[in-house]
Amino acid sequence: MGRTLAEKVWDAHVVRRAEGEPDLLYIDLHLIHEVTSPQAFDGLRATGRTVRRPDLTLATEDHNVPTLDIDKPIADPISRAQVDALRANCAEFGVPIRPLGDADQGIVHVVGPQLGLTQPGMTVVCGDSHTSTHGAFGALAFGIGTSEVEHVLATQTLPLKPFKTMAINIEGELPDDVTAKDLILAIIAEIGTGGGQGYVLEYRGPAIAGLSMEQRMTICNMSIEAGARAGMIAPDETTFEYLRGRERAPEDFDSAVDYWRTLTTDPDAVFDKEVTIDATSLSPFVTWGTNPGQGLPLSASVPAPEDFDDPSERAAAQKALAYMGLEAGTPLKDIAVDTVFLGSCTNGRIEDLRAAAEILRGRAVADTVTMLVVPGSVKVRLQAQEEGLDKVFEAAGAQWRNAGCSMCLAMNPDKLRPQERSASTSNRNFEGRQGPGGRTHLVSPQVAAATAVVGRLAAPSDLVEV
Amino acid sequence: MEKFTTHTGVAAPLRHSNVDTDQIIPAEYLKRITRTGYEDALFSAWRQDPEFVLNDPAYATASILVAGPDFGTGSSREHAVWALNDYGFRVVVSSRFADIFRGNAGKGGLVTAEVDQEVVEQLWAILDAQPGLEITVDLQDKQIRAGELTADFTIDEYVRWRLLEGLDDIGITLQHSDEIAAFEQERPGFLPTTA
């Protein structure tokens, strides 16, 4: 019987398989950052172990780093201590690091692909759930906890039970005003935040094949929000062209491509589950609640708890509406926001910045709105500046910041205040995610930009021509 | 790691679905570089509400949490497991656990006992009737015993074995270093390095 893409990549990395044990899987690339690694290095020290393959490990600083005054020491002493610990650990164990100030610093899931380190068929892990991003290249990429970080550092392997496989078949083409972000939000709303638990998702169909690599990364990034540890897209010409010429792309590129072309799901392979989504019926999508599955088309209204049959969904909706300060029946487009955040490992890449800048060109951010633009990496920031996008954002009244995770999870000074409401291109609308008491609506970069102009949740089509 | 065979303790009902790891421990607490001392961080936002279940004196010594479906969704932060451990929890009971959380719990010695939502509802009813009731989670027999109720739970067999034996994963893997080295010899030459 044929195999799925995920099964092919899995099988190619099995170091050891024995009855009654999980498979021992080899890890091709281990990305680390300051938040989930210090206790892992402590564990190595306590047991006298070393890092087996520092040459397959790369560190960067992203979660804690400020996006202003980056030439000064980090003001928050606890954040500074954590970043310092990463630097000291990398020095002690010989792990390459791209620290703050380095031309390759940035969000770990932006840095890996832009260096060409993420390639089809690889296994990629990181102590960060959004490692699923790298699946856009046809890699098997998933987030791990700190004990597993320590395990990979010490052995370059992980003991794992095989995942189940789920095909997400996207039928038809996406309408012009529908982005990858809208698509993934609609998928999560469809299958639910627990729908992907235990599965690797494979996104398939012409609408997926038509996406750029950056859009594919947006999709795979949020696989975890559907409960799946990993999401994958089969590599194709778009993938190969993205990788060609990148710093860490294979020297013998053609041999690599020959192998990469084999990384597709066989026609006779059977998925454990299949879900079909009609792309043609989609429109810009936003979340109204406090988990990423609580989303609706922007043209809809805030739902009522009684709209949900399932008792736990009804209770969750009631709790979410209270937290979000929303009344059932309010049109989503009537919801005013204080803050617009453009950035994160979901939507902090150059195409995201270009799309938002295109909408803001010649327009102004509403007086009632603060807009932060945080590039996903230093390279993205420099590229945007070369294209003059920073000038477009600043002319519109948005703030042009330095690279990092920033307000996606508010570990640095970029936070919502209690009851402040954001339209955010990030990935989680959990209670307090962007600051204690903050309220988050997840949106695409295009909706973020239009919302910044209008001051209420809005699509680009709601704007008057300039 | 300490062996886990059976545990009897006060069970607290947490009547929420989708208890994400940002609720279990907000990101602010993730700046610490230690592996212990997170008891103050557990559910820190919810604990500000006097009505929150863990603020009820009946559950002051709770060591078993009985939660709604999709417990531990979101971030991979193992700090969520450490915070539950540090607060005194040894077991979480739910009808569905997020994958990464479940894996982290297994590494940290926290038992994730998966039962049907119907059993969760029965446990909630028992605990509401007798706040502060001690229940037993038996990992050997994979059983929860609460008053008159006896219910089977599921947990990954390999994780169960490791918890029962108190074994360290890395130590087990390092016994296979030769196989890892042999695999490394066969890796394709075009794969990237970070050096």
XYZ file of C-alpha atoms in Angstrom:
661
model
C 0.000 0.000 0.000
C 1.143 3.517 -0.680
C 2.299 5.908 2.021
C 1.382 9.450 2.894
C 3.963 12.234 2.859
C 4.102 12.206 6.668
C 4.678 8.452 6.748
C 7.498 8.706 4.196
C 9.314 11.330 6.233
C 8.729 9.413 9.453
C 9.999 6.119 7.995
C 13.153 7.797 6.686
C 14.092 8.885 10.222
C 13.516 5.753 12.292
C 16.757 4.953 14.130
C 15.248 2.094 16.091
C 11.930 0.293 16.056
C 11.089 -2.377 18.629
C 7.956 -4.076 19.871
C 6.313 -2.242 22.745
C 8.518 0.841 22.396
C 7.952 4.147 20.653
C 10.011 4.618 17.491
C 13.294 6.404 18.040
C 13.271 9.199 15.464
C 16.330 11.116 14.241
C 16.047 14.913 14.293
C 17.652 16.796 11.393
C 17.276 20.313 12.781
C 16.782 21.517 16.339
C 15.940 25.189 16.769
C 16.131 26.687 20.245
C 15.254 29.999 21.890
C 15.667 31.572 25.303
C 12.360 30.577 26.922
C 12.164 26.797 26.727
C 15.878 25.880 26.745
C 17.514 27.023 30.033
C 16.146 24.150 32.110
C 17.201 21.695 29.378
C 20.814 22.907 29.507
C 20.652 22.703 33.317
C 19.588 19.088 32.931
C 22.616 18.358 30.724
C 24.932 19.939 33.271
C 23.363 18.040 36.150
C 23.930 14.710 34.390
C 27.276 15.525 32.786
C 25.824 15.133 29.277
C 26.833 17.087 26.173
C 25.056 18.342 23.045
C 25.428 15.514 20.548
C 25.102 17.614 17.373
C 25.605 21.342 17.958
C 26.005 21.533 14.172
C 22.325 20.559 13.764
C 21.212 23.020 16.425
C 20.594 26.742 16.047
C 19.619 29.290 18.692
C 18.039 32.675 18.312
C 16.513 35.228 20.677
C 12.911 36.097 19.979
C 10.267 35.706 22.696
C 11.672 38.189 25.215
C 13.440 40.724 23.075
C 12.288 44.344 23.024
C 11.322 45.880 19.689
C 12.530 49.350 20.689
C 15.985 50.478 21.868
C 17.583 47.186 20.913
C 21.030 48.755 21.044
C 20.651 49.126 24.821
C 20.719 46.321 27.413
C 17.287 44.696 27.847
C 15.538 46.824 30.483
C 13.569 44.015 32.156
C 16.161 42.262 34.374
C 14.355 38.902 34.259
C 14.150 38.925 30.459
C 17.772 40.009 30.282
C 18.821 37.162 32.579
C 17.014 34.658 30.361
C 18.649 35.962 27.186
C 22.029 36.004 28.944
C 21.460 32.391 30.041
C 20.874 31.365 26.415
C 24.084 33.053 25.300
C 26.081 31.451 28.115
C 24.584 28.018 27.425
C 25.313 28.268 23.696
C 28.906 29.305 24.434
C 29.390 26.462 26.925
C 27.917 23.766 24.675
C 29.141 25.088 21.317
C 25.695 25.800 19.850
C 25.563 28.434 17.060
C 23.457 31.446 18.038
C 21.994 34.440 16.171
C 21.599 36.926 19.029
C 19.900 40.296 19.196
C 21.760 42.626 16.882
C 22.786 39.833 14.489
C 21.614 40.127 10.872
C 19.946 36.707 11.202
C 18.154 37.324 14.505
C 14.403 36.985 14.492
C 11.536 34.684 15.289
C 12.881 31.161 15.200
C 10.265 30.054 12.624
C 11.094 32.935 10.323
C 14.870 32.510 10.645
C 15.034 28.774 9.816
C 13.266 29.015 6.451
C 14.940 32.253 5.391
C 18.397 30.700 5.931
C 17.345 27.712 3.851
C 17.814 25.426 6.869
C 14.279 24.076 6.611
C 14.135 21.662 3.690
C 11.690 19.051 2.404
C 11.720 15.670 4.076
C 13.543 16.827 7.199
C 12.520 16.373 10.801
C 12.528 19.736 12.564
C 11.780 20.349 16.230
C 11.823 23.322 18.577
C 10.587 23.977 22.076
C 7.768 25.974 20.590
C 4.393 24.782 19.381
C 4.513 26.871 16.197
C 7.325 24.698 14.863
C 4.531 23.297 12.697
C 5.333 26.290 10.428
C 8.227 24.385 8.839
C 5.841 21.731 7.545
C 5.147 24.119 4.662
C 8.310 22.690 3.083
C 7.189 19.081 3.378
C 9.214 18.694 6.553
C 7.840 16.847 9.579
C 8.076 19.664 12.099
C 6.565 19.862 15.541
C 6.820 21.592 18.892
C 8.288 19.851 21.923
C 8.515 20.501 25.651
C 11.669 21.306 27.576
C 12.330 17.683 28.633
C 12.251 16.789 24.952
C 14.557 19.723 24.160
C 17.012 18.193 26.619
C 16.480 14.789 25.009
C 17.241 16.116 21.525
C 20.249 18.073 22.752
C 21.666 14.930 24.374
C 20.790 12.346 21.711
C 19.609 14.128 18.506
C 16.621 11.786 18.645
C 13.161 11.568 20.193
C 11.146 8.506 21.180
C 7.739 9.002 19.560
C 4.574 7.096 18.800
C 3.597 7.504 15.132
C 1.012 10.221 14.510
C -2.223 9.496 12.698
C -2.672 11.215 9.341
C -5.438 13.575 8.258
C -5.922 15.041 4.787
C -7.327 18.558 4.663
C -8.592 18.714 1.080
C -9.190 22.252 -0.092
C -11.463 22.128 -3.116
C -11.662 24.914 -5.667
C -9.732 28.186 -5.816
C -9.642 30.839 -3.117
C -11.596 34.009 -3.953
C -9.354 37.048 -4.587
C -9.955 38.672 -1.214
C -9.328 35.491 0.796
C -5.854 34.933 2.238
C -4.037 31.952 3.693
C -4.876 33.290 7.158
C -8.587 33.357 6.407
C -8.329 29.807 5.104
C -6.589 28.411 8.187
C -8.954 30.249 10.557
C -11.877 28.737 8.643
C -10.272 25.262 8.823
C -9.814 25.559 12.602
C -13.406 26.750 13.029
C -14.495 23.724 11.007
C -12.510 20.961 12.735
C -12.250 22.592 16.163
C -9.320 23.227 18.497
C -9.207 19.537 19.379
C -9.988 18.157 15.914
C -6.377 17.574 14.980
C -5.253 15.954 18.226
C -2.992 12.997 17.515
C -2.795 13.806 13.789
C -0.393 15.243 11.288
C -2.429 17.331 8.862
C -1.606 17.375 5.164
C -3.076 20.341 3.320
C -3.878 19.436 -0.270
C -5.655 20.662 -3.359
C -5.283 23.329 -6.048
C -5.818 26.241 -3.661
C -2.836 25.017 -1.585
C -0.661 24.398 -4.650
C -1.370 27.968 -5.719
C -0.039 29.489 -2.503
C 3.413 31.020 -2.094
C 5.796 29.515 0.466
C 5.058 32.299 2.919
C 1.323 31.698 2.677
C 1.925 27.978 3.128
C 3.884 28.771 6.284
C 0.915 30.763 7.615
C -1.312 27.717 7.098
C 1.040 25.146 8.610
C 1.898 27.511 11.483
C -1.619 27.348 12.879
C -2.003 23.547 12.593
C -1.355 23.469 16.339
C -4.411 25.689 16.859
C -6.478 22.832 15.433
C -4.825 20.552 17.990
C -2.460 18.929 15.475
C 1.196 18.779 16.328
C 2.227 19.139 12.712
C 0.884 20.267 9.368
C 2.512 19.510 6.034
C 2.332 20.534 2.405
C 4.005 18.427 -0.278
C 7.038 20.155 -1.788
C 6.753 21.322 -5.399
C 8.365 23.804 -7.813
C 7.297 26.690 -5.544
C 9.221 25.067 -2.688
C 12.319 24.368 -4.773
C 12.407 27.899 -6.174
C 12.090 29.377 -2.680
C 15.074 27.332 -1.493
C 17.329 27.788 -4.527
C 20.246 30.068 -3.673
C 19.507 30.377 0.049
C 22.502 30.370 2.392
C 22.014 26.811 3.644
C 20.412 25.294 0.550
C 22.150 22.123 -0.691
C 25.226 22.657 -2.827
C 24.207 19.739 -4.994
C 20.761 21.205 -5.430
C 19.656 18.916 -8.265
C 20.305 15.722 -6.288
C 18.318 17.130 -3.440
C 15.448 18.059 -5.764
C 15.422 14.511 -7.155
C 14.813 13.243 -3.640
C 12.376 15.993 -2.734
C 10.193 15.108 -5.739
C 9.526 11.703 -4.152
C 7.991 13.414 -1.113
C 4.341 13.295 -2.066
C 1.498 11.182 -0.790
C 1.134 8.105 -3.013
C -2.158 7.955 -4.962
C -3.161 4.728 -3.186
C -2.181 5.917 0.299
C -4.957 5.984 2.876
C -5.314 8.765 5.450
C -6.774 7.954 8.868
C -9.196 10.811 8.322
C -10.125 13.245 5.532
C -11.787 16.645 5.766
C -12.938 18.661 2.774
C -13.251 22.438 2.712
C -14.811 24.385 -0.155
C -12.409 27.246 -0.847
C -14.800 29.073 -3.129
C -17.286 29.748 -0.328
C -14.748 31.470 1.947
C -14.438 35.154 2.780
C -12.274 37.180 5.215
C -12.459 35.480 8.605
C -11.971 36.731 12.182
C -12.207 35.281 15.673
C -14.752 36.609 18.162
C -13.884 34.437 21.190
C -10.997 33.201 23.294
C -9.872 30.164 21.376
C -8.855 30.086 17.716
C -11.787 27.851 16.797
C -14.221 30.579 17.774
C -14.172 32.331 14.414
C -16.636 33.506 11.772
C -16.697 35.337 8.465
C -16.147 39.044 9.043
C -19.584 39.699 7.541
C -21.267 37.727 10.364
C -22.409 38.799 13.817
C -21.252 37.784 17.292
C -22.979 34.452 18.027
C -25.137 33.719 21.062
C -24.246 30.860 23.445
C -27.573 29.227 22.592
C -26.403 28.922 18.976
C -24.198 26.022 20.145
C -25.704 22.567 20.715
C -22.708 21.075 22.486
C -22.892 22.005 26.214
C -19.164 22.585 26.629
C -19.073 24.759 23.488
C -22.060 26.721 24.799
C -20.354 27.269 28.155
C -17.131 28.238 26.375
C -19.017 30.771 24.229
C -20.680 32.313 27.258
C -17.372 32.654 29.054
C -15.702 34.040 25.919
C -18.362 36.708 25.322
C -18.052 37.882 28.928
C -14.262 38.039 28.692
C -14.330 39.735 25.285
C -16.956 42.258 26.388
C -19.196 41.405 23.433
C -22.974 41.246 23.025
C -24.478 38.450 20.950
C -25.890 39.772 17.677
C -23.395 42.619 17.289
C -22.124 42.733 13.692
C -18.400 41.888 13.816
C -17.719 44.955 11.684
C -19.114 47.159 14.477
C -16.394 46.079 16.895
C -13.952 48.926 17.544
C -10.312 48.112 18.327
C -7.594 50.085 20.153
C -4.596 48.253 18.796
C -3.571 46.578 15.572
C -0.631 44.173 15.710
C 1.015 43.138 12.454
C 3.707 40.518 12.986
C 4.440 37.074 14.568
C 5.581 33.732 13.161
C 2.151 33.479 11.538
C 2.155 36.752 9.598
C 5.457 38.579 10.113
C 7.062 37.817 6.756
C 7.797 40.143 3.868
C 4.673 39.242 1.876
C 2.529 39.971 4.938
C 4.154 43.369 5.332
C 3.771 44.098 1.620
C 0.076 43.187 1.678
C -0.631 45.440 4.650
C 1.476 48.290 3.272
C -0.400 48.135 -0.012
C -3.628 48.837 1.854
C -2.119 51.563 4.061
C -0.426 53.391 1.175
C -2.062 56.810 0.958
C -4.305 56.104 3.952
C -4.036 56.853 7.662
C -4.393 54.737 10.779
C -7.484 55.948 12.687
C -6.814 58.340 15.593
C -8.291 55.830 18.015
C -5.912 53.058 16.964
C -2.280 52.266 17.777
C -0.697 50.079 15.112
C 2.508 48.135 15.691
C 4.387 46.641 12.776
C 6.916 44.075 13.982
C 8.890 42.267 11.262
C 9.499 38.578 11.910
C 13.253 38.899 11.505
C 16.015 41.420 10.934
C 16.186 40.254 7.304
C 12.472 40.902 6.829
C 12.905 44.342 8.386
C 15.826 45.202 6.103
C 14.021 43.922 3.026
C 10.944 45.979 3.901
C 13.093 49.062 4.343
C 14.726 48.462 0.986
C 11.242 48.435 -0.548
C 10.244 51.562 1.364
C 7.498 49.788 3.293
C 8.679 51.302 6.581
C 7.977 54.722 5.103
C 4.483 53.648 4.085
C 3.724 52.378 7.593
C 5.155 55.472 9.265
C 3.366 57.841 6.891
C 0.106 56.118 7.800
C 0.856 56.575 11.489
C 1.915 53.021 12.355
C 4.960 52.231 14.503
C 7.865 50.518 12.752
C 9.580 48.198 15.231
C 12.466 45.750 15.460
C 12.118 41.980 15.023
C 10.750 39.527 17.580
C 7.659 37.764 18.885
C 6.482 40.972 20.528
C 2.762 41.347 21.198
C 1.910 37.858 19.966
C 2.549 36.680 23.518
C 3.529 39.867 25.325
C 6.675 38.587 27.023
C 8.443 41.796 26.058
C 7.137 45.336 26.828
C 4.627 45.214 23.913
C 1.352 44.414 25.675
C -2.333 45.230 25.650
C -3.677 46.866 28.789
C -6.692 45.324 30.557
C -9.846 45.508 28.377
C -7.888 46.842 25.417
C -8.942 45.212 22.179
C -6.683 44.231 19.316
C -6.948 43.034 15.777
C -3.885 40.841 15.602
C -2.230 38.854 12.817
C -0.863 36.439 15.426
C -2.144 32.958 16.241
C -3.782 32.868 19.683
C -6.727 34.771 21.101
C -6.493 33.119 24.529
C -7.461 35.158 27.592
C -4.578 37.447 28.516
C -2.372 36.217 25.689
C -1.451 39.746 24.550
C -1.400 41.175 28.068
C -3.503 40.562 31.199
C -7.156 41.352 30.467
C -6.428 42.095 26.796
C -8.941 41.064 24.121
C -7.711 39.639 20.840
C -9.342 39.193 17.430
C -7.221 37.118 15.063
C -7.121 38.485 11.511
C -5.135 38.438 8.268
C -2.608 41.203 7.490
C -5.081 42.672 4.998
C -7.902 42.800 7.531
C -5.457 44.169 10.111
C -4.543 47.058 7.816
C -8.142 47.835 6.862
C -9.151 47.658 10.529
C -6.384 50.096 11.449
C -7.792 52.596 8.949
C -11.463 52.204 9.875
C -10.963 51.764 13.630
C -13.375 48.836 13.597
C -12.936 45.300 12.252
C -12.971 45.769 8.471
C -12.017 44.126 5.203
C -10.051 45.901 2.482
C -13.272 45.957 0.421
C -14.829 48.213 3.082
C -12.335 50.978 2.344
C -13.080 53.831 -0.026
C -10.706 54.202 -2.963
C -7.782 56.548 -2.535
C 11.932 10.602 38.390
C 9.773 9.466 41.326
C 7.761 6.303 40.753
C 3.999 6.667 40.498
C 1.802 3.697 41.313
C -1.328 4.970 42.991
C -2.375 8.301 44.414
C -5.191 9.282 46.756
C -5.959 12.948 47.268
C -8.491 15.754 47.164
C -9.936 16.254 43.684
C -10.930 19.700 42.426
C -13.526 20.138 39.651
C -12.444 22.618 36.959
C -15.542 23.133 34.860
C -13.898 24.628 31.770
C -13.152 23.256 28.328
C -10.089 24.357 26.344
C -7.981 25.124 29.412
C -5.037 26.429 27.384
C -1.481 26.612 28.657
C -1.639 30.431 28.737
C -4.302 30.024 31.455
C -2.346 27.323 33.274
C 0.678 29.618 33.333
C 0.796 33.039 31.625
C 3.856 33.852 29.504
C 5.084 36.436 32.005
C 6.220 33.585 34.306
C 8.169 31.908 31.523
C 11.042 34.324 31.903
C 12.370 32.358 34.859
C 15.208 29.952 34.154
C 14.509 27.470 36.944
C 12.561 24.221 36.734
C 10.726 24.608 40.051
C 9.006 27.310 42.058
C 6.034 27.928 39.759
C 3.259 27.292 42.314
C 2.404 31.012 42.402
C 2.026 31.066 38.619
C -0.558 28.306 38.267
C -3.852 29.738 36.950
C -2.615 33.104 38.215
C -5.267 35.139 36.348
C -8.163 32.907 37.390
C -6.962 32.742 40.999
C -7.623 36.476 41.298
C -11.322 35.597 41.162
C -12.475 34.679 44.715
C -15.020 32.296 43.162
C -12.345 30.276 41.356
C -12.440 26.652 42.489
C -8.891 26.558 43.845
C -9.731 29.481 46.139
C -12.368 27.342 47.855
C -10.859 26.147 51.171
C -12.354 22.705 50.520
C -9.788 22.276 47.736
C -6.806 23.804 49.529
C -4.902 20.530 49.412
C -6.186 19.398 45.999
C -3.815 17.090 44.156
C -6.145 15.803 41.403
C -7.694 18.146 38.857
C -10.848 17.065 37.018
C -11.182 19.308 33.954
C -13.310 19.714 30.822
C -12.253 18.565 27.348
C -9.144 19.764 25.479
C -6.989 20.392 28.512
C -3.540 21.880 27.852
C -4.071 23.284 24.369
C -1.797 25.900 22.836
C 1.798 26.583 23.706
C 4.384 23.818 24.225
C 5.533 25.353 27.514
C 6.453 22.526 29.895
C 6.150 25.185 32.602
C 2.441 24.256 32.588
C 3.325 20.813 33.920
C 5.873 22.222 36.359
C 3.308 24.718 37.701
C 0.727 21.968 38.231
C 3.371 19.797 39.944
C 4.662 22.635 42.103
C 1.159 23.532 43.232
C 0.724 19.929 44.363
C -1.174 18.261 41.520
C -0.223 14.686 40.671
C -3.044 13.889 38.239
C -5.240 15.682 35.696
C -8.424 13.935 34.586
C -10.016 15.028 31.295
C -11.775 13.584 28.273
C -9.197 15.041 25.851
C -5.647 16.327 26.308
C -3.610 18.371 23.870
C -0.775 16.261 22.469
C 2.221 18.325 23.553
C 0.840 18.837 27.056
C 0.219 15.128 27.426
C 3.781 14.375 26.343
C 5.219 16.958 28.719
C 3.134 15.603 31.595
C 4.526 12.119 31.017
C 8.073 13.489 31.223
C 7.291 15.437 34.384
C 5.640 12.640 36.329
C 2.149 14.148 36.101
C -0.491 11.540 35.232
C -2.988 12.453 32.491
C -5.955 10.171 33.049
C -8.226 10.173 30.003
C -11.870 9.220 30.523
C -15.124 9.807 28.654
C -16.701 13.201 29.237
C -19.567 11.283 30.870
C -17.175 10.122 33.607
C -15.905 13.692 34.032
C -19.516 14.805 34.531
C -20.075 12.041 37.087
C -16.922 13.042 38.952
C -17.995 16.699 38.933
C -21.372 15.704 40.399
C -19.714 13.599 43.130
C -17.259 16.378 43.991
C -20.002 19.024 44.060
C -21.954 16.836 46.472
C -18.905 16.233 48.678
C -16.426 19.106 48.269
C -12.987 18.079 49.451
C -13.595 14.383 48.811
C -10.475 12.302 48.368
C -10.417 10.077 45.311
C -7.910 7.490 44.147
C -6.097 7.274 40.836
C -4.544 3.860 40.433
C -1.987 3.769 37.620
C -1.323 0.057 38.076
C -4.968 -0.841 37.380
C -5.746 2.301 35.310
C -8.714 3.045 37.541
C -10.247 6.066 39.203
C -12.172 5.350 42.414
C -14.380 8.102 43.821
C -16.919 7.094 46.434
C -19.209 4.552 44.790
C -17.808 5.269 41.320
C -15.100 3.160 39.756
C -14.038 4.152 36.239
C -11.272 2.967 33.945
C -8.994 5.538 32.380
C -6.581 5.365 29.467
C -2.976 6.482 29.274
C -0.231 5.625 26.801
C 1.160 2.225 27.822
C 4.795 3.196 27.366
C 4.340 6.365 29.409
C 2.539 4.324 32.069
C 5.437 1.886 32.232
C 7.965 4.723 32.556
C 5.907 6.385 35.316
C 5.475 3.126 37.206
C 9.224 2.486 36.978
C 10.227 6.136 37.447
C 12.577 5.930 34.432
C 14.441 8.763 32.697
C 13.865 8.829 28.934
C 17.305 10.131 28.027
C 19.014 7.340 29.911
C 16.968 4.791 27.963
C 17.817 6.398 24.608
C 21.517 6.683 25.384
C 21.634 2.886 25.620
C 21.066 2.971 21.845
C 23.939 5.341 21.007
C 25.458 2.845 18.584
C 22.261 2.739 16.564
C 22.135 6.540 16.505
C 25.734 6.678 15.286
C 24.999 4.092 12.585
C 21.999 6.092 11.408
C 24.106 9.252 11.219
C 26.546 7.494 8.857
C 23.736 6.967 6.357
C 22.224 10.472 6.338
C 22.267 12.136 2.883
C 25.167 14.509 2.360
C 23.007 17.381 1.141
C 21.316 17.913 4.507
C 22.135 21.298 6.042
C 24.187 22.110 9.124
C 24.007 25.195 11.316
C 27.730 25.434 11.979
